[in-house]
PDB file of C-alpha atoms in Angstrom:
ATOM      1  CA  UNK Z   1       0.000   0.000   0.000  1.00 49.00           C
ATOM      2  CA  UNK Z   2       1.324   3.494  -0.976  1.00 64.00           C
ATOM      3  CA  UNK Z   3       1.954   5.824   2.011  1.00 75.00           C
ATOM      4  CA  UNK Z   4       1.009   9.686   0.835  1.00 80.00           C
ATOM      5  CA  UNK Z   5       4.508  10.712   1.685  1.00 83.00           C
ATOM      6  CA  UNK Z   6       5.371   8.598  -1.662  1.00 82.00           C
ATOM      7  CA  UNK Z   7       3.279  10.088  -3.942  1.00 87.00           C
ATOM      8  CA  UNK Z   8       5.625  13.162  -2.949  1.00 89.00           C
ATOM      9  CA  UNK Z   9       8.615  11.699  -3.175  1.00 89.00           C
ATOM     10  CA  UNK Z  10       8.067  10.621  -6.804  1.00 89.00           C
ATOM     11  CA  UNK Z  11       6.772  13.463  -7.915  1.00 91.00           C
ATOM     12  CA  UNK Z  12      10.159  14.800  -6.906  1.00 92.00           C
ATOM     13  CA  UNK Z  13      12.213  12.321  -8.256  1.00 92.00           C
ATOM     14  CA  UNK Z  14      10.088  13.068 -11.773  1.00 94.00           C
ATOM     15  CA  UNK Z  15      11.012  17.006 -11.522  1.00 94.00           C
ATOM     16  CA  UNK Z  16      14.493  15.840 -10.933  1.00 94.00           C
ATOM     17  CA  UNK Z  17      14.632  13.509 -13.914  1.00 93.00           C
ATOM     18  CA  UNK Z  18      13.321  16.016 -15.919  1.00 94.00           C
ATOM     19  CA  UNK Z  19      15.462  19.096 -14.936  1.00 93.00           C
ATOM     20  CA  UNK Z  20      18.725  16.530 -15.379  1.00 92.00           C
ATOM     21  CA  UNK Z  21      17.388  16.194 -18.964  1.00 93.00           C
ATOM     22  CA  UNK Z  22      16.859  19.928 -19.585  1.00 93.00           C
ATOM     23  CA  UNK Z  23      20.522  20.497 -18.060  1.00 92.00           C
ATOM     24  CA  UNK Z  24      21.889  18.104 -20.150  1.00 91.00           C
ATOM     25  CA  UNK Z  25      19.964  19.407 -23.745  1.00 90.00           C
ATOM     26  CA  UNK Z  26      20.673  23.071 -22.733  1.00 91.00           C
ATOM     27  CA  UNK Z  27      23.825  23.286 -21.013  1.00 90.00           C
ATOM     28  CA  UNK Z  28      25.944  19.992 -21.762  1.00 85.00           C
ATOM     29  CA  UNK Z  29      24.680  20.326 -25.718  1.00 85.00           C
ATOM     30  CA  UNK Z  30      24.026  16.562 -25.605  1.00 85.00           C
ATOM     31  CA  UNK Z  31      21.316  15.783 -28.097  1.00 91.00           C
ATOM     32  CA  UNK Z  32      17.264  15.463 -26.988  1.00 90.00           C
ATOM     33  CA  UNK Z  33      17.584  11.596 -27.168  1.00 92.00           C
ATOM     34  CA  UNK Z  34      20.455  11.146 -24.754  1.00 93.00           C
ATOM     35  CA  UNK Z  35      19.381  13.908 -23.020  1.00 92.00           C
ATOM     36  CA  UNK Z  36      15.544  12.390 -22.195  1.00 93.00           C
ATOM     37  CA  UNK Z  37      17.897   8.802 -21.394  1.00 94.00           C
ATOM     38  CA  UNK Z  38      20.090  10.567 -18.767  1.00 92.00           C
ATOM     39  CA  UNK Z  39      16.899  11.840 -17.673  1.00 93.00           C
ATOM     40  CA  UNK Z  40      15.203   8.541 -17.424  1.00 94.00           C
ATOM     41  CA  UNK Z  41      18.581   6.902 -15.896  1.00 94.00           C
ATOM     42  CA  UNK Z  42      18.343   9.367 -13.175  1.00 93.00           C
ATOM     43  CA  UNK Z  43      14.925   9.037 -12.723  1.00 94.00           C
ATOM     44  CA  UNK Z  44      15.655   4.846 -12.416  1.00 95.00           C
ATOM     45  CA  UNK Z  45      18.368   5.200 -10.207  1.00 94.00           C
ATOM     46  CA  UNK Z  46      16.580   6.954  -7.344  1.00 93.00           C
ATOM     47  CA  UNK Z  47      13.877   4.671  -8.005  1.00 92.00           C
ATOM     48  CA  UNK Z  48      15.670   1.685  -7.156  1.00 93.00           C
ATOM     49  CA  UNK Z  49      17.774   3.639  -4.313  1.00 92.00           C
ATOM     50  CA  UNK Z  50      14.225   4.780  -3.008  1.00 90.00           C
ATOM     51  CA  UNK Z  51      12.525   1.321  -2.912  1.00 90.00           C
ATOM     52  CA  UNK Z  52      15.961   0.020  -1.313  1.00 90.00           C
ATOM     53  CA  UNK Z  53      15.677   2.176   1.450  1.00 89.00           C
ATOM     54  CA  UNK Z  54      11.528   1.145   1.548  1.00 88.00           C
ATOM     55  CA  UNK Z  55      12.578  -2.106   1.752  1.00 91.00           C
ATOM     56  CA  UNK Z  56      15.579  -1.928   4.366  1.00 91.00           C
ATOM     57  CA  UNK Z  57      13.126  -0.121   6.494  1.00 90.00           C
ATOM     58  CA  UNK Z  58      10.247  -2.562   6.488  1.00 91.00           C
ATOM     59  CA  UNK Z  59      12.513  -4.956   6.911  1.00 93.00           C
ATOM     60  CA  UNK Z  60      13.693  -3.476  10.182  1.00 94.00           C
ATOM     61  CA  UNK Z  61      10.498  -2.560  11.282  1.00 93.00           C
ATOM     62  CA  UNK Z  62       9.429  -6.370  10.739  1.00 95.00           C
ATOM     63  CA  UNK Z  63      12.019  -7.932  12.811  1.00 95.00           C
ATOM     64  CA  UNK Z  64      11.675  -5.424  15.617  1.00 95.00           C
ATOM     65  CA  UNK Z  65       7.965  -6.487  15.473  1.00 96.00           C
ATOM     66  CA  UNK Z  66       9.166  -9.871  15.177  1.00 96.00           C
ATOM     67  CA  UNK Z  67      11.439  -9.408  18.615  1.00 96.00           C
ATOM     68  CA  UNK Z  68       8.492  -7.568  20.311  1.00 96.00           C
ATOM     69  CA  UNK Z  69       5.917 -11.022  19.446  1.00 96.00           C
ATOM     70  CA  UNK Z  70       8.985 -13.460  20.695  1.00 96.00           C
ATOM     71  CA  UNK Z  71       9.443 -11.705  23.654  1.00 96.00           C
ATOM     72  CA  UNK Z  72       5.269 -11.258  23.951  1.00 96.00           C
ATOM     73  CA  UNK Z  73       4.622 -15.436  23.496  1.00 96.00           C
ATOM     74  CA  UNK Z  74       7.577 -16.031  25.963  1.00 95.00           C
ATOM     75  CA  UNK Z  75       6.294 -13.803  28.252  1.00 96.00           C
ATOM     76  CA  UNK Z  76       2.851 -15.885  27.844  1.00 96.00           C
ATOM     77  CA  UNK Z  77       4.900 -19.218  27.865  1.00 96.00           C
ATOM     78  CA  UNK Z  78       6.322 -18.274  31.120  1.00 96.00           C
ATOM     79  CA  UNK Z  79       2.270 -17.086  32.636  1.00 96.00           C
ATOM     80  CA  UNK Z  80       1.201 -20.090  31.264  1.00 96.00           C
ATOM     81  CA  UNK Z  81       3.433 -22.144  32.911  1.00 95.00           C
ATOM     82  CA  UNK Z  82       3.353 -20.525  36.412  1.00 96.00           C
ATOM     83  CA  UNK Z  83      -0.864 -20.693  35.973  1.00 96.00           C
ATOM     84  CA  UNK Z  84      -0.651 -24.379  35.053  1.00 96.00           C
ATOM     85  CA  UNK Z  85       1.871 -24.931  38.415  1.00 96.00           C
ATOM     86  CA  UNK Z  86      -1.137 -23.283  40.314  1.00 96.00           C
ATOM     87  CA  UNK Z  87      -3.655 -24.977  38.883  1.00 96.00           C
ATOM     88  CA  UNK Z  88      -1.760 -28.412  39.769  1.00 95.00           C
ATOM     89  CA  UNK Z  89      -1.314 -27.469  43.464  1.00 95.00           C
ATOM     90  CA  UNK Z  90      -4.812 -25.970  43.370  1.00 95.00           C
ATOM     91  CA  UNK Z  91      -6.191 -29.448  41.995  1.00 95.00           C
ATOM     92  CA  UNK Z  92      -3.767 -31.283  44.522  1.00 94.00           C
ATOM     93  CA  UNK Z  93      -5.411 -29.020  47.478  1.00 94.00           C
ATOM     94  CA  UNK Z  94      -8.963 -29.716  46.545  1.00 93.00           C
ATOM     95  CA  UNK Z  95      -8.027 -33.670  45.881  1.00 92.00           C
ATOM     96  CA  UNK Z  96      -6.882 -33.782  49.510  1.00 92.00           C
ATOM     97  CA  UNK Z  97      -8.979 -31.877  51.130  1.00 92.00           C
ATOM     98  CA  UNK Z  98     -11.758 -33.842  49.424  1.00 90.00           C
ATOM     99  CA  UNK Z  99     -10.102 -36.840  51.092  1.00 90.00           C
ATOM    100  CA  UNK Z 100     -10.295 -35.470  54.477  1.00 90.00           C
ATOM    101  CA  UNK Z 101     -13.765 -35.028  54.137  1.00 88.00           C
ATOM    102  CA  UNK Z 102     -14.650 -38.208  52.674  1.00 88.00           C
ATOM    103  CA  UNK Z 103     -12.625 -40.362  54.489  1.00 89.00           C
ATOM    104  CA  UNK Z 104     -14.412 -40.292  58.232  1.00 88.00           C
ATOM    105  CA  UNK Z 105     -17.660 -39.950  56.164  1.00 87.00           C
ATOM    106  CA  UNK Z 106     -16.696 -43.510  54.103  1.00 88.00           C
ATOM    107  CA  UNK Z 107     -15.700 -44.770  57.455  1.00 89.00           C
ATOM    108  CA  UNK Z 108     -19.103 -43.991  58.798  1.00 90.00           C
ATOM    109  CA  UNK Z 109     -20.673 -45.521  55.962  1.00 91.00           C
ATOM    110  CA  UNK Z 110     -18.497 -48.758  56.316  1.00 91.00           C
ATOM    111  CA  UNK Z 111     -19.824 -48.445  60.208  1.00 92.00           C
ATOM    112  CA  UNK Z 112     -23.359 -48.598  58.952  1.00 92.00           C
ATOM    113  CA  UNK Z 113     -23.177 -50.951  56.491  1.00 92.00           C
ATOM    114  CA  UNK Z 114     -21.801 -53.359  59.498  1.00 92.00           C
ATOM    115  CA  UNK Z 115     -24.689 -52.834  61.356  1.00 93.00           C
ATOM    116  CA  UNK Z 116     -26.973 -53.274  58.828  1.00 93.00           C
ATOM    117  CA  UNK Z 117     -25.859 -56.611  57.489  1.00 94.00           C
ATOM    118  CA  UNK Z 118     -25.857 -57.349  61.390  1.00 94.00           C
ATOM    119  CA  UNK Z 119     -29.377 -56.398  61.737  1.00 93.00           C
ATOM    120  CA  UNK Z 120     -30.198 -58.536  58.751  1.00 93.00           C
ATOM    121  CA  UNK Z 121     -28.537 -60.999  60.134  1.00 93.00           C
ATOM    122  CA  UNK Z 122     -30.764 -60.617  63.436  1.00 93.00           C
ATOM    123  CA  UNK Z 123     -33.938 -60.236  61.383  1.00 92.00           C
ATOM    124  CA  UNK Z 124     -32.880 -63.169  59.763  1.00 92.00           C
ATOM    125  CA  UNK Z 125     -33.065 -65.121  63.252  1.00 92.00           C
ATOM    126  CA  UNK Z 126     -36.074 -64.288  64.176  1.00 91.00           C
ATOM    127  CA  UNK Z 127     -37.624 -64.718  61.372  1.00 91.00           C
ATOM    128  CA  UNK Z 128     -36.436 -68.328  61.742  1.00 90.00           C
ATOM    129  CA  UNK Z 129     -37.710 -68.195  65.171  1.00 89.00           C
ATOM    130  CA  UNK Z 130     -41.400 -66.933  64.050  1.00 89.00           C
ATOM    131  CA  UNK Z 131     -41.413 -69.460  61.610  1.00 88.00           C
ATOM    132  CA  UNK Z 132     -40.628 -72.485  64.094  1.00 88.00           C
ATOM    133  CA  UNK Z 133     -43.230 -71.172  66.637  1.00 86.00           C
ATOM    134  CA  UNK Z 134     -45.677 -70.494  63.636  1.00 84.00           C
ATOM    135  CA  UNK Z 135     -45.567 -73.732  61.739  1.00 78.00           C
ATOM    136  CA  UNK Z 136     -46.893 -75.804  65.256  1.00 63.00           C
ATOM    137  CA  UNK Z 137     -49.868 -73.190  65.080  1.00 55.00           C
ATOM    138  CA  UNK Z 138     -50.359 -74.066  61.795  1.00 54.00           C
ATOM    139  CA  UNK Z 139     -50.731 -77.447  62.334  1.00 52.00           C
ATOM    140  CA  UNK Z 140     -53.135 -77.271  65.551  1.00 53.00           C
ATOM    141  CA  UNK Z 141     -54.818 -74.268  63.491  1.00 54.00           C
ATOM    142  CA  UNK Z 142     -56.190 -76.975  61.340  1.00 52.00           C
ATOM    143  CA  UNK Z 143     -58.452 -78.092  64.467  1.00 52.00           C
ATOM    144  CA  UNK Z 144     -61.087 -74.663  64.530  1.00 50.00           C
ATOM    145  CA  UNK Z 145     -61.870 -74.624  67.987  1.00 51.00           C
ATOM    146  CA  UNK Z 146     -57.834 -73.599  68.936  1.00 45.00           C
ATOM    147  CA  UNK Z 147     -57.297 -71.796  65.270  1.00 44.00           C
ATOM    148  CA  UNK Z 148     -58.759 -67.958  67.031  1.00 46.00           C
ATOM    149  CA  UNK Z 149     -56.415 -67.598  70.298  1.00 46.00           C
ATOM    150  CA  UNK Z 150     -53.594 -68.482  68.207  1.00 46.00           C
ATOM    151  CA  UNK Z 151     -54.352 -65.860  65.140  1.00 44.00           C
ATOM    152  CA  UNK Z 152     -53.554 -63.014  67.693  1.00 45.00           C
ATOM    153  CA  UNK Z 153     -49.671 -64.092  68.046  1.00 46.00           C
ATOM    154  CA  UNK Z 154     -49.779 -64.512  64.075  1.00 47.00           C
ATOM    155  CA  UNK Z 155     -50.537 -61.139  63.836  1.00 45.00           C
ATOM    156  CA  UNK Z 156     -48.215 -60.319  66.408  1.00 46.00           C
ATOM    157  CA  UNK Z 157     -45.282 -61.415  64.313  1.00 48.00           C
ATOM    158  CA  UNK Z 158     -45.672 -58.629  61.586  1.00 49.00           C
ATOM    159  CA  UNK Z 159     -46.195 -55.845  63.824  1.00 46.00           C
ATOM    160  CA  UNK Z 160     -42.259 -56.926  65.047  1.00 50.00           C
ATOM    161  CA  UNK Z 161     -40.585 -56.853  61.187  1.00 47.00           C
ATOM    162  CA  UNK Z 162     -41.848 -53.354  60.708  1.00 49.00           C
ATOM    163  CA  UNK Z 163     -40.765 -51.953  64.296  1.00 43.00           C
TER     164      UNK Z 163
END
């Protein structure tokens, strides 16, 4: 892209062109031919000397950009690595604090699961035990007149599972 300052400078380097050609017609007595090729030589060598400069400017204006953004993504590189160093402690924290916490609670949980396969266990017993005093009513509840008194106790038996 042209900067406006360029338009300028050619213009310049035109007038100068031409005025080296009019000095050379008028004052060297060199004829109009060589006189417009002088002209255009001068106007081709500041050209090229022009661009040259353009180009040995960019150039250093690219690497000093090109410094700035290595010195930018190791700056980042370096933040990046000193977040992800928190982050691991941070996760580390959390992962044993978590453990304290869970650990009396899996404990209690252990603790309960104890009792509760002993209370099966218990339930389990007396179930048994209900069953071995029930199955003698069941055989004298065949005989009606004894079959009512011994339906309470029946009864009885369910009222213990749920309590």
């Amino acid at each position: 892209m042209a900067r406006p300052g360029s338009y300028f400078i050619a213009l310049c380097m035109v007038a100068i062109a031409a005025s080296a050609s009019v000095l050379a017609f008028t004052v060297a007595a060199v004829e109009a031919g060589t006189a417009a090729a002088v002209g255009l030589g001068a106007l081709l060598a500041m050209v090229i000397g022009h661009f040259g400069g353009q180009i040995g400017a960019d150039r250093t204006a690219t690497e000093a950009r090109l410094a700035e953004l290595t010195r930018t993504s190791g700056e980042a590189a370096r933040s990046l690595a000193e977040l992800t160093q928190r982050i691991e402690r941070f996760e580390a924290l959390a992962l044993e604090r978590a453990r304290a916490l869970a650990d009396p609670l899996a404990e209690e949980v252990g603790e309960l699961g104890a009792l509760v396969k002993q209370f099966a266990e218990t339930l389990e017993i007396h179930e048994a035990a209900i069953l071995q005093v029930t199955s003698p009513v069941a055989a004298v509840a065949s005989q009606p007149s004894v079959a009512m008194p011994l339906a309470g106790p029946a009864v009885a038996a369910p009222v213990q599972r749920e309590a």
